[in-house]
CSV table of C-alpha atoms in Angstrom, one decimal:
chain,number,residue,atom,x,y,z
A,901,MET,CA,68.3,84.5,54.7
A,902,ARG,CA,66.8,81.2,53.7
A,903,ALA,CA,63.5,79.9,55.1
A,904,GLY,CA,63.7,77.7,58.1
A,905,ARG,CA,66.2,77.7,60.9
A,906,PRO,CA,69.3,79.9,60.2
A,907,ARG,CA,72.3,77.8,59.0
A,908,VAL,CA,75.2,78.8,61.3
A,909,ALA,CA,78.8,77.6,61.2
A,910,ILE,CA,81.0,77.0,64.3
A,911,VAL,CA,84.7,77.7,63.9
A,912,GLY,CA,87.6,78.3,66.4
A,913,VAL,CA,91.2,79.3,66.6
A,914,TRP,CA,92.4,79.5,70.2
A,915,HIS,CA,95.9,80.0,71.7
A,916,GLU,CA,97.4,82.2,74.3
A,917,THR,CA,100.9,83.2,73.2
A,918,ASN,CA,103.8,84.0,75.5
A,919,SER,CA,106.4,85.8,73.5
A,920,TYR,CA,109.1,84.9,76.0
A,921,ALA,CA,108.3,81.2,76.2
A,922,SER,CA,111.0,79.1,74.6
A,923,ARG,CA,108.8,76.3,73.3
A,924,PRO,CA,106.8,77.2,70.1
A,925,ALA,CA,103.3,75.9,69.4
A,926,THR,CA,103.5,73.1,66.9
A,927,LEU,CA,100.8,71.4,64.9
A,928,ALA,CA,101.2,68.4,67.2
A,929,ASP,CA,100.2,70.7,70.1
A,930,PHE,CA,97.0,71.5,68.4
A,931,GLU,CA,96.4,67.9,67.4
A,932,GLU,CA,96.7,67.0,71.1
A,933,PHE,CA,94.4,69.7,72.5
A,934,GLU,CA,91.8,70.3,69.6
A,935,LEU,CA,92.3,70.1,65.9
A,936,LEU,CA,88.9,68.8,64.8
A,937,SER,CA,86.3,69.1,62.1
A,938,GLY,CA,82.7,68.3,61.6
A,939,GLN,CA,81.0,65.9,63.9
A,940,ALA,CA,84.2,65.1,65.7
A,941,LEU,CA,84.3,68.7,66.8
A,942,ALA,CA,80.7,68.6,68.0
A,943,GLU,CA,81.2,65.3,69.9
A,944,HIS,CA,84.3,66.7,71.6
A,945,ASN,CA,82.4,69.7,72.9
A,946,ARG,CA,78.8,68.8,73.3
A,947,GLY,CA,77.8,69.0,77.0
A,948,VAL,CA,81.2,70.3,77.9
A,949,GLY,CA,82.0,73.6,79.7
A,950,SER,CA,83.8,75.1,76.7
A,951,VAL,CA,82.9,78.1,74.5
A,952,ILE,CA,82.0,75.7,71.7
A,953,GLY,CA,80.0,73.7,74.2
A,954,GLY,CA,77.9,76.9,74.6
A,955,PHE,CA,77.6,77.3,70.9
A,956,LEU,CA,76.2,73.8,70.6
A,957,ASP,CA,73.6,74.5,73.2
A,958,ALA,CA,71.9,76.7,70.6
A,959,GLU,CA,71.1,73.7,68.3
A,960,ASP,CA,67.4,74.2,68.8
A,961,ASP,CA,67.6,77.7,67.4
A,962,PHE,CA,70.0,77.2,64.5
A,963,ASP,CA,70.9,74.6,62.0
A,964,LEU,CA,74.4,74.3,63.4
A,965,VAL,CA,77.3,73.3,61.2
A,966,PRO,CA,80.4,72.4,63.2
A,967,VAL,CA,83.2,73.2,60.7
A,968,PHE,CA,86.7,73.4,62.2
A,969,SER,CA,88.5,74.3,65.4
A,970,ALA,CA,92.2,74.5,66.3
A,971,GLY,CA,93.2,75.0,70.0
A,972,ALA,CA,96.4,74.4,72.0
A,973,TRP,CA,97.7,75.0,75.5
A,974,PRO,CA,99.5,78.3,75.9
A,975,SER,CA,103.2,78.4,74.8
A,976,GLY,CA,105.5,80.4,72.6
A,977,PRO,CA,104.4,81.7,69.2
A,978,ALA,CA,103.2,79.2,66.6
A,979,SER,CA,105.5,78.6,63.6
A,980,ALA,CA,104.6,80.1,60.3
A,981,GLN,CA,104.0,76.7,58.9
A,982,THR,CA,101.7,75.7,61.8
A,983,TRP,CA,99.6,78.9,61.3
A,984,ALA,CA,99.5,78.4,57.6
A,985,THR,CA,98.2,74.9,58.0
A,986,ILE,CA,95.5,76.0,60.4
A,987,ARG,CA,94.4,78.9,58.2
A,988,ASP,CA,94.3,76.7,55.1
A,989,ARG,CA,92.2,74.1,56.8
A,990,LEU,CA,89.9,76.8,58.2
A,991,VAL,CA,89.4,78.3,54.7
A,992,THR,CA,89.0,75.0,52.9
A,993,GLU,CA,86.5,73.5,55.4
A,994,LEU,CA,84.5,76.7,55.7
A,995,ALA,CA,84.2,76.9,52.0
A,996,ALA,CA,83.1,73.3,51.8
A,997,ALA,CA,80.3,74.0,54.4
A,998,GLY,CA,78.1,75.6,51.8
A,999,PRO,CA,75.8,78.6,52.1
A,1000,LEU,CA,75.7,80.1,55.7
A,1001,ASP,CA,73.5,82.7,57.4
A,1002,GLY,CA,76.0,83.4,60.2
A,1003,VAL,CA,79.2,82.2,62.0
A,1004,LEU,CA,80.0,81.6,65.7
A,1005,VAL,CA,83.7,82.0,66.4
A,1006,ASN,CA,85.8,80.9,69.4
A,1007,LEU,CA,88.9,83.0,69.6
A,1008,HIS,CA,91.4,83.8,72.4
A,1009,GLY,CA,92.6,87.3,71.6
A,1010,ALA,CA,96.3,86.9,72.4
A,1011,MET,CA,97.5,84.5,69.7
A,1012,VAL,CA,100.7,85.3,67.8
A,1013,ALA,CA,102.4,83.3,65.1
A,1014,GLU,CA,105.7,83.7,63.3
A,1015,GLY,CA,105.1,86.5,60.7
A,1016,CYS,CA,101.6,87.2,62.1
A,1017,SER,CA,101.3,89.5,65.1
A,1018,ASN,CA,97.5,89.2,65.4
A,1019,VAL,CA,96.1,85.8,64.5
A,1020,GLU,CA,92.6,86.8,65.5
A,1021,VAL,CA,92.4,89.6,62.9
A,1022,ALA,CA,93.9,87.2,60.4
A,1023,THR,CA,91.3,84.5,61.3
A,1024,ALA,CA,88.4,86.9,61.0
A,1025,THR,CA,89.7,88.2,57.7
A,1026,ALA,CA,90.0,84.6,56.4
A,1027,ILE,CA,86.4,83.9,57.5
A,1028,ARG,CA,85.1,87.0,55.8
A,1029,GLU,CA,86.8,86.1,52.6
A,1030,VAL,CA,84.8,82.9,52.5
A,1031,VAL,CA,81.4,83.9,54.0
A,1032,GLY,CA,81.1,87.5,52.9
A,1033,GLU,CA,78.8,89.8,54.8
A,1034,VAL,CA,76.9,87.4,57.0
A,1035,PRO,CA,76.9,88.3,60.7
A,1036,LEU,CA,79.7,87.0,63.0
A,1037,ALA,CA,79.7,86.7,66.7
A,1038,ALA,CA,82.9,85.7,68.6
A,1039,VAL,CA,84.0,85.0,72.1
A,1040,LEU,CA,87.3,86.3,73.5
A,1041,ASP,CA,89.3,85.3,76.6
A,1042,LEU,CA,89.6,87.8,79.5
A,1043,HIS,CA,93.3,87.9,78.6
A,1044,ALA,CA,92.7,89.0,75.0
A,1045,ASN,CA,95.0,91.7,73.5
A,1046,ILE,CA,92.4,93.1,71.1
A,1047,HIS,CA,93.3,94.8,67.8
A,1048,PRO,CA,90.8,97.6,66.7
A,1049,ASP,CA,90.5,95.9,63.3
A,1050,LEU,CA,88.7,93.0,64.9
A,1051,THR,CA,85.7,95.1,65.6
A,1052,GLU,CA,85.5,96.0,61.9
A,1053,LEU,CA,85.4,92.4,61.0
A,1054,VAL,CA,83.2,90.9,63.7
A,1055,GLU,CA,79.9,92.6,64.7
A,1056,VAL,CA,79.6,91.0,68.1
A,1057,LEU,CA,82.5,90.4,70.5
A,1058,VAL,CA,81.8,88.8,73.9
A,1059,GLY,CA,84.4,88.4,76.6
A,1060,TYR,CA,84.8,86.0,79.5
A,1061,ASP,CA,83.6,87.7,82.7
A,1062,THR,CA,85.5,85.4,85.1
A,1063,TYR,CA,89.1,84.6,86.0
A,1064,PRO,CA,89.5,81.7,86.7
A,1065,HIS,CA,87.6,81.2,83.4
A,1066,VAL,CA,84.5,79.3,84.6
A,1067,ASP,CA,81.9,81.0,82.4
A,1068,MET,CA,83.2,79.8,79.0
A,1069,ARG,CA,80.1,77.8,78.1
A,1070,ASP,CA,77.8,80.7,79.3
A,1071,ARG,CA,79.7,83.1,77.0
A,1072,GLY,CA,79.3,80.8,74.1
A,1073,ARG,CA,75.5,80.7,74.7
A,1074,GLU,CA,75.4,84.5,75.0
A,1075,ALA,CA,77.3,84.9,71.7
A,1076,ALA,CA,74.8,82.5,70.0
A,1077,GLU,CA,71.9,84.5,71.5
A,1078,LEU,CA,73.3,87.8,70.1
A,1079,LEU,CA,73.9,86.2,66.7
A,1080,GLY,CA,70.2,85.1,66.8
A,1081,ARG,CA,69.2,88.7,67.4
A,1082,MET,CA,71.2,89.9,64.4
A,1083,LEU,CA,69.8,87.1,62.2
A,1084,ALA,CA,66.3,88.4,63.3
A,1085,GLY,CA,67.1,91.8,61.9
A,1086,GLU,CA,68.8,93.7,64.8
A,1087,ARG,CA,71.9,95.6,63.8
A,1088,LEU,CA,74.6,95.3,66.4
A,1089,CYS,CA,78.2,96.5,66.6
A,1090,THR,CA,81.2,96.4,69.0
A,1091,VAL,CA,83.1,99.5,70.0
A,1092,LEU,CA,86.6,99.2,71.5
A,1093,ALA,CA,88.7,101.4,73.8
A,1094,LYS,CA,92.3,100.4,74.9
A,1095,SER,CA,94.8,101.4,77.5
A,1096,PRO,CA,98.6,100.7,77.4
A,1097,LEU,CA,98.4,99.8,81.1
A,1098,LEU,CA,99.9,96.4,81.7
A,1099,THR,CA,98.9,94.4,84.7
A,1100,CYS,CA,100.1,91.0,86.1
A,1101,PRO,CA,97.5,88.2,85.8
A,1102,LEU,CA,97.9,87.7,89.5
A,1103,ALA,CA,96.1,91.0,90.0
A,1104,GLN,CA,93.4,90.2,87.5
A,1105,GLY,CA,91.2,87.8,89.5
A,1106,THR,CA,87.6,88.8,89.0
A,1107,GLU,CA,86.6,87.9,92.6
A,1108,ASP,CA,89.3,90.2,93.9
A,1109,GLN,CA,89.8,93.9,93.9
A,1110,PRO,CA,90.3,95.9,91.8
A,1111,MET,CA,88.8,93.7,89.0
A,1112,ARG,CA,85.6,92.9,90.9
A,1113,GLY,CA,84.8,96.6,91.3
A,1114,LEU,CA,85.8,97.5,87.8
A,1115,LEU,CA,83.5,94.9,86.4
A,1116,GLU,CA,80.6,95.8,88.6
A,1117,ARG,CA,80.9,99.5,87.7
A,1118,ALA,CA,81.2,98.7,84.0
A,1119,ARG,CA,78.0,96.7,84.1
A,1120,ASP,CA,76.2,99.5,85.9
A,1121,ARG,CA,77.5,102.0,83.4
A,1122,ALA,CA,76.3,99.8,80.5
A,1123,SER,CA,72.9,99.2,82.0
A,1124,GLU,CA,72.3,102.9,82.6
A,1125,ALA,CA,73.4,103.7,79.0
A,1126,GLY,CA,71.1,101.0,77.6
A,1127,VAL,CA,73.8,99.2,75.6
A,1128,VAL,CA,73.7,95.4,75.1
A,1129,ARG,CA,76.8,94.4,77.1
A,1130,VAL,CA,80.3,95.5,78.2
A,1131,SER,CA,83.4,93.3,78.5
A,1132,ILE,CA,86.8,94.1,80.1
A,1133,ALA,CA,89.9,92.3,78.8
A,1134,ALA,CA,92.6,92.7,81.3
A,1135,GLY,CA,95.1,91.6,78.6
A,1136,PHE,CA,98.0,89.1,78.5
A,1137,PRO,CA,101.1,91.1,79.4
A,1138,TYR,CA,103.6,88.5,78.3
A,1139,ASP,CA,102.7,89.0,74.6
A,1140,ASP,CA,105.2,91.4,73.1
A,1141,VAL,CA,102.8,93.1,70.6
A,1142,ALA,CA,101.4,96.6,70.2
A,1143,THR,CA,97.9,95.5,71.2
A,1144,VAL,CA,99.0,94.4,74.6
A,1145,GLY,CA,97.2,96.0,77.5
A,1146,ASN,CA,93.7,96.5,79.0
A,1147,SER,CA,90.6,96.8,76.8
A,1148,ALA,CA,87.0,97.7,77.3
A,1149,TYR,CA,84.6,96.7,74.5
A,1150,VAL,CA,80.9,97.3,74.2
A,1151,VAL,CA,78.2,95.6,72.2
A,1152,ALA,CA,75.3,98.0,71.2
A,1153,ALA,CA,72.8,98.8,68.5
A,1154,VAL,CA,74.5,100.5,65.5
A,1155,ALA,CA,72.4,103.5,66.3
A,1156,ASP,CA,73.9,103.7,69.8
A,1157,ARG,CA,77.5,103.6,68.7
A,1158,ARG,CA,78.4,106.9,70.2
A,1159,ILE,CA,76.8,105.9,73.5
A,1160,ALA,CA,78.8,102.7,73.5
A,1161,ALA,CA,82.0,104.6,72.8
A,1162,ARG,CA,81.3,106.7,75.9
A,1163,VAL,CA,80.8,103.6,78.0
A,1164,ALA,CA,84.0,102.0,76.7
A,1165,ASP,CA,86.1,105.2,77.3
A,1166,GLU,CA,84.7,105.7,80.8
A,1167,THR,CA,85.5,102.1,81.6
A,1168,ILE,CA,89.1,102.5,80.4
A,1169,ALA,CA,89.4,105.7,82.5
A,1170,ASP,CA,88.1,103.8,85.5
A,1171,ILE,CA,90.8,101.1,85.0
A,1172,GLU,CA,93.6,103.7,84.6
A,1173,GLY,CA,92.4,105.6,87.6
A,1174,ARG,CA,93.0,102.5,89.7
A,1175,ALA,CA,96.3,101.5,88.2
A,1176,HIS,CA,98.0,101.7,91.6
A,1177,GLU,CA,95.6,99.0,92.9
A,1178,PHE,CA,97.2,96.4,90.6
A,1179,GLY,CA,100.6,96.7,92.3
A,1180,LEU,CA,101.9,93.5,93.9
A,1181,ASP,CA,104.5,92.5,96.5
A,1182,ARG,CA,105.0,88.8,97.0
A,1183,PRO,CA,107.6,86.6,98.8
A,1184,THR,CA,110.5,84.9,97.1
A,1185,PRO,CA,110.6,81.1,97.1
A,1186,ASP,CA,112.6,80.7,100.2
A,1187,LYS,CA,110.4,83.0,102.3
A,1188,ALA,CA,107.1,81.6,100.7
A,1189,VAL,CA,108.0,78.0,101.6
A,1190,ALA,CA,109.0,78.9,105.1
A,1191,GLU,CA,105.7,80.7,105.6
A,1192,ALA,CA,103.8,77.7,104.2
A,1193,LEU,CA,105.5,75.3,106.5
A,1194,GLU,CA,104.6,77.4,109.5
A,1195,GLN,CA,100.9,77.2,108.9
A,1196,GLU,CA,98.6,75.1,111.0
A,1197,VAL,CA,95.8,74.9,108.4
A,1198,ALA,CA,95.7,72.8,105.2
A,1199,PRO,CA,95.9,72.7,102.4
A,1200,VAL,CA,98.2,75.7,101.7
A,1201,VAL,CA,98.6,76.5,98.0
A,1202,LEU,CA,102.0,77.9,96.9
A,1203,ALA,CA,101.2,79.6,93.5
A,1204,ASP,CA,104.3,79.4,91.4
A,1205,VAL,CA,103.2,82.4,89.4
A,1206,ALA,CA,106.3,82.8,87.1
A,1207,ASP,CA,106.2,79.2,85.9
A,1208,ASN,CA,102.5,79.6,85.0
A,1209,VAL,CA,101.8,76.7,82.7
A,1210,GLY,CA,98.5,78.3,81.7
A,1211,GLY,CA,100.5,81.3,80.6
A,1212,GLY,CA,102.8,79.4,78.3
A,1213,CYS,CA,105.6,78.4,80.8
A,1214,PRO,CA,107.2,74.9,80.6
A,1215,GLY,CA,106.0,73.7,84.0
A,1216,ASP,CA,109.5,72.5,84.9
A,1217,GLY,CA,110.6,75.4,87.1
A,1218,THR,CA,112.5,74.2,90.1
A,1219,ALA,CA,112.7,77.2,92.4
A,1220,VAL,CA,109.9,76.2,94.8
A,1221,LEU,CA,110.9,72.5,94.7
A,1222,VAL,CA,114.4,73.3,95.7
A,1223,GLU,CA,113.1,75.1,98.8
A,1224,LEU,CA,110.7,72.4,99.7
A,1225,LEU,CA,113.5,69.9,99.7
A,1226,ALA,CA,116.0,72.2,101.4
A,1227,GLN,CA,113.5,73.1,104.2
A,1228,GLN,CA,112.5,69.4,104.5
A,1229,ALA,CA,108.8,69.9,104.0
A,1230,PRO,CA,107.1,66.9,105.7
A,1231,ASP,CA,104.0,66.8,103.4
A,1232,ALA,CA,104.0,68.6,100.1
A,1233,VAL,CA,103.0,67.9,96.5
A,1234,VAL,CA,104.4,69.5,93.4
A,1235,ILE,CA,103.9,68.7,89.7
A,1236,ILE,CA,107.0,68.9,87.4
A,1237,ALA,CA,106.9,68.3,83.6
A,1238,ASP,CA,109.9,66.2,82.7
A,1239,ARG,CA,109.4,63.7,80.0
A,1240,GLU,CA,112.8,62.1,80.5
A,1241,VAL,CA,112.3,61.4,84.2
A,1242,ALA,CA,108.7,60.3,83.7
A,1243,ALA,CA,109.8,57.8,81.1
A,1244,ALA,CA,112.6,56.5,83.3
A,1245,ALA,CA,110.2,56.0,86.2
A,1246,THR,CA,107.7,54.2,83.9
A,1247,ARG,CA,110.4,51.8,82.8
A,1248,ALA,CA,111.5,51.1,86.4
A,1249,GLY,CA,108.0,50.4,87.6
A,1250,GLU,CA,106.0,51.0,90.8
A,1251,GLY,CA,108.0,50.4,93.9
A,1252,ALA,CA,111.4,51.0,92.2
A,1253,VAL,CA,114.0,53.4,93.5
A,1254,LEU,CA,115.6,55.8,91.1
A,1255,THR,CA,119.0,57.3,91.9
A,1256,ASP,CA,120.9,60.3,90.9
A,1257,LEU,CA,118.1,62.0,89.0
A,1258,LEU,CA,118.3,65.4,87.3
A,1259,LEU,CA,114.8,66.8,87.5
A,1260,GLY,CA,113.2,69.8,85.9
A,1261,GLY,CA,114.9,73.0,84.6
A,1262,LYS,CA,115.6,71.5,81.2
A,1263,THR,CA,113.5,73.7,78.9
A,1264,ASP,CA,115.4,77.0,79.3
A,1265,ARG,CA,117.4,79.0,81.9
A,1266,LEU,CA,114.5,81.2,82.9
A,1267,HIS,CA,113.0,78.7,85.3
A,1268,GLY,CA,115.9,77.5,87.4
A,1269,GLU,CA,118.5,74.8,87.1
A,1270,PRO,CA,117.8,71.0,87.1
A,1271,VAL,CA,117.6,69.6,90.6
A,1272,ARG,CA,119.8,66.7,91.5
A,1273,ILE,CA,117.9,64.1,93.5
A,1274,PRO,CA,120.0,61.3,95.0
A,1275,ARG,CA,117.1,59.0,95.7
A,1276,ALA,CA,113.4,58.8,94.8
A,1277,GLU,CA,110.8,56.1,95.2
A,1278,VAL,CA,108.3,55.4,92.4
A,1279,VAL,CA,105.0,55.4,94.3
A,1280,ARG,CA,102.5,55.2,91.4
A,1281,LEU,CA,102.4,55.2,87.6
A,1282,THR,CA,99.5,56.5,85.4
A,1283,ASP,CA,98.8,57.0,81.7
A,1284,GLY,CA,97.8,60.5,82.7
A,1285,ASP,CA,94.3,60.5,81.1
A,1286,TYR,CA,91.4,62.1,83.0
A,1287,VAL,CA,88.1,63.9,82.6
A,1288,SER,CA,87.8,67.3,84.3
A,1289,THR,CA,85.5,67.4,87.2
A,1290,SER,CA,86.6,71.0,88.1
A,1291,THR,CA,84.9,74.1,86.9
A,1292,TRP,CA,87.3,74.8,84.0
A,1293,GLN,CA,86.0,73.0,80.9
A,1294,THR,CA,84.0,70.5,83.0
A,1295,GLY,CA,83.6,67.2,81.3
A,1296,GLN,CA,86.4,67.6,78.9
A,1297,ARG,CA,89.1,65.0,78.5
A,1298,PHE,CA,92.8,65.8,79.1
A,1299,THR,CA,96.0,64.0,79.4
A,1300,LEU,CA,99.3,64.4,81.3
A,1301,GLY,CA,100.8,61.6,79.3
A,1302,PRO,CA,102.6,58.7,81.0
A,1303,SER,CA,103.4,60.1,84.4
A,1304,ALA,CA,104.9,59.0,87.7
A,1305,LEU,CA,104.4,60.0,91.3
A,1306,LEU,CA,107.8,60.0,93.1
A,1307,ARG,CA,108.5,60.4,96.8
A,1308,VAL,CA,111.5,62.2,98.1
A,1309,ASP,CA,111.3,62.2,101.8
A,1310,GLY,CA,108.1,64.2,102.6
A,1311,VAL,CA,107.8,65.7,99.2
A,1312,GLN,CA,105.7,63.9,96.5
A,1313,ILE,CA,106.5,64.9,93.0
A,1314,LEU,CA,104.1,64.1,90.1
A,1315,VAL,CA,106.5,64.0,87.1
A,1316,THR,CA,104.5,64.3,83.9
A,1317,ASP,CA,105.2,63.6,80.3
A,1318,ARG,CA,103.8,67.1,79.3
A,1319,ALA,CA,102.9,70.3,81.0
A,1320,VAL,CA,99.2,70.8,81.6
A,1321,PRO,CA,97.9,73.8,83.6
A,1322,PRO,CA,96.8,72.9,87.2
A,1323,PHE,CA,93.1,73.7,86.5
A,1324,HIS,CA,91.9,70.3,87.6
A,1325,ARG,CA,92.3,68.6,90.9
A,1326,ASP,CA,91.8,65.3,88.9
A,1327,GLN,CA,95.5,65.5,88.1
A,1328,LEU,CA,96.2,64.7,91.8
A,1329,THR,CA,93.3,62.3,92.5
A,1330,LEU,CA,94.4,60.4,89.5
A,1331,VAL,CA,97.5,59.2,91.5
A,1332,GLY,CA,95.7,58.8,94.8
A,1333,ILE,CA,96.4,62.2,96.3
A,1334,ASP,CA,93.6,63.9,98.2
A,1335,PRO,CA,94.3,67.6,97.9
A,1336,ALA,CA,92.2,68.4,100.9
A,1337,ARG,CA,94.4,66.2,103.1
A,1338,THR,CA,97.7,67.5,101.8
A,1339,ALA,CA,99.6,70.2,103.8
A,1340,VAL,CA,101.2,72.1,100.9
A,1341,LEU,CA,100.2,72.0,97.2
A,1342,VAL,CA,102.3,73.8,94.6
A,1343,ALA,CA,100.3,75.1,91.6
A,1344,LYS,CA,102.2,76.5,88.6
A,1345,SER,CA,99.6,79.1,87.9
A,1346,ALA,CA,98.6,82.7,88.9
A,1347,VAL,CA,94.8,82.6,89.6
A,1348,ALA,CA,93.2,79.9,87.5
A,1349,TRP,CA,94.3,77.1,89.9
A,1350,ARG,CA,91.4,78.2,92.0
A,1351,ALA,CA,89.1,76.4,89.6
A,1352,ALA,CA,90.7,73.2,91.0
A,1353,PHE,CA,91.6,74.1,94.6
A,1354,GLY,CA,89.1,76.8,95.6
A,1355,ASP,CA,88.8,75.1,99.0
A,1356,ALA,CA,92.4,75.8,99.9
A,1357,ALA,CA,92.7,77.1,103.4
A,1358,LEU,CA,95.4,79.6,102.4
A,1359,ALA,CA,97.2,80.7,99.3
A,1360,ILE,CA,100.7,82.1,99.1
A,1361,GLU,CA,101.8,83.6,95.8
A,1362,VAL,CA,105.5,83.2,95.0
A,1363,ASP,CA,107.7,85.8,93.3
A,1364,GLY,CA,110.0,83.4,91.5
A,1365,PRO,CA,111.8,83.2,88.2
A,1366,GLY,CA,110.1,82.4,84.9
A,1367,ALA,CA,108.5,83.6,81.7
A,1368,CYS,CA,105.5,84.9,83.6
A,1369,PRO,CA,107.1,87.1,86.3
A,1370,ILE,CA,105.1,89.2,88.7
A,1371,ASP,CA,107.3,92.1,88.0
A,1372,LEU,CA,106.6,92.8,84.3
A,1373,GLY,CA,109.7,94.9,84.0
A,1374,ARG,CA,111.9,91.8,84.2
A,1375,LEU,CA,111.2,90.9,80.6
A,1376,PRO,CA,112.3,93.0,77.6
A,1377,ARG,CA,109.7,94.6,75.5
A,1378,THR,CA,110.3,95.6,71.9
A,1379,THR,CA,106.9,97.2,71.1
A,1380,THR,CA,105.0,100.1,72.5
A,1381,PRO,CA,101.4,99.3,73.7
A,1382,MET,CA,98.8,101.3,71.8
A,1383,ARG,CA,96.0,103.6,73.2
A,1384,VAL,CA,92.6,103.6,71.5
A,1385,ARG,CA,89.9,106.1,72.3
A,1386,ALA,CA,86.5,104.7,71.3
A,1387,GLY,CA,85.0,108.2,71.0
A,1388,GLU,CA,87.5,109.1,68.2
A,1389,GLN,CA,86.2,106.2,66.1
A,1390,ALA,CA,82.5,106.4,66.7
């Protein structure tokens, strides 16, 4: 290593892929979310609650070189061309960065592209081809579906500890600290164990059981064993790949690999021993809406789990909206992604009345049919731009695109140009809605909506139709999830 501060690159490839989602990830999706290089990448993330924001917090310890990052909202698989473009830019810009002492990598862990079933392994392989044997430290999402080969390519893997994911910046800082330890001469490795057990994201909230207890016991196990850290990846079950399922991975000194393997295997055994605690039984849309309208507290959040935008769904599912209208909800808010209707409302202007609308249900047939609305008032228009004040990527800029708030009797519908996960209450305050003073809020999400509406008086999770169903058996699976015993590899 050269004299002075270590020269460390920052790179990222981040996408959560839903194999059953009908809309593929395009290069335009990455350009909209994050497809940046050099100083533009640093400026986009500095001071922000992102993983790369955490990497940048280590600028006093390293000579940081922001190289390249590609990220997009969850959706279907990326096209082969999109992935090829991202990989080529990564390789080209990393090669142009010059000599490096280490690399910090922001990954998801559940990215799939056409012709590439594990983009994370392909990304790490591409990085290695450029930088050689310098140490790598990477951060993974709690929903990662981790391939064993990744631990052979990246010495240190650190996972989010929270769902909703409010610790992204902290995990970036932690990965940077562990990379610093390796650059100072410490030899670290990561050991992985996997279970084919599939669990619905709705059962993976880290403040709830069984995840809370599993994480606490894993940390105690790691502390007693003297390893560096343990992570649990609950996995993303809507990814039809062999690596799908729960993972436990442990960072330890190379000399403690066997001890780390024992911790990983015991953690997986603990998860499998509580498989029954992940079972779920939730009301259908008609019953969920009826229950919400009976409540005397507010706000009540109806979590439209199966149309989870943060899980790759289109955000235009209509099952809950149909019931809100049919049951004449006196005060409810729902967000529907429908570019066609948002554009029509924008052309009409605030105060206009739109007639005979077909709203939502246009992406595929998994999420309900379009709803015919005889009459809707255009209450407010917006360009959809906002800065997150919620705990998910605090300080980052996002956009809903040109959007319109419509009123249909007691139901207010924020019709957006594009689907954005409901991780920020700013989406509603942007159009003058105070979530705390609204009777019923619909969130197209499983758990991560809590980052925006953690003050909800009550949450009712809805068992509706969509590409992220509560019952995982509703979707066809073409692959058999793998099992990995860490002890067999140590």
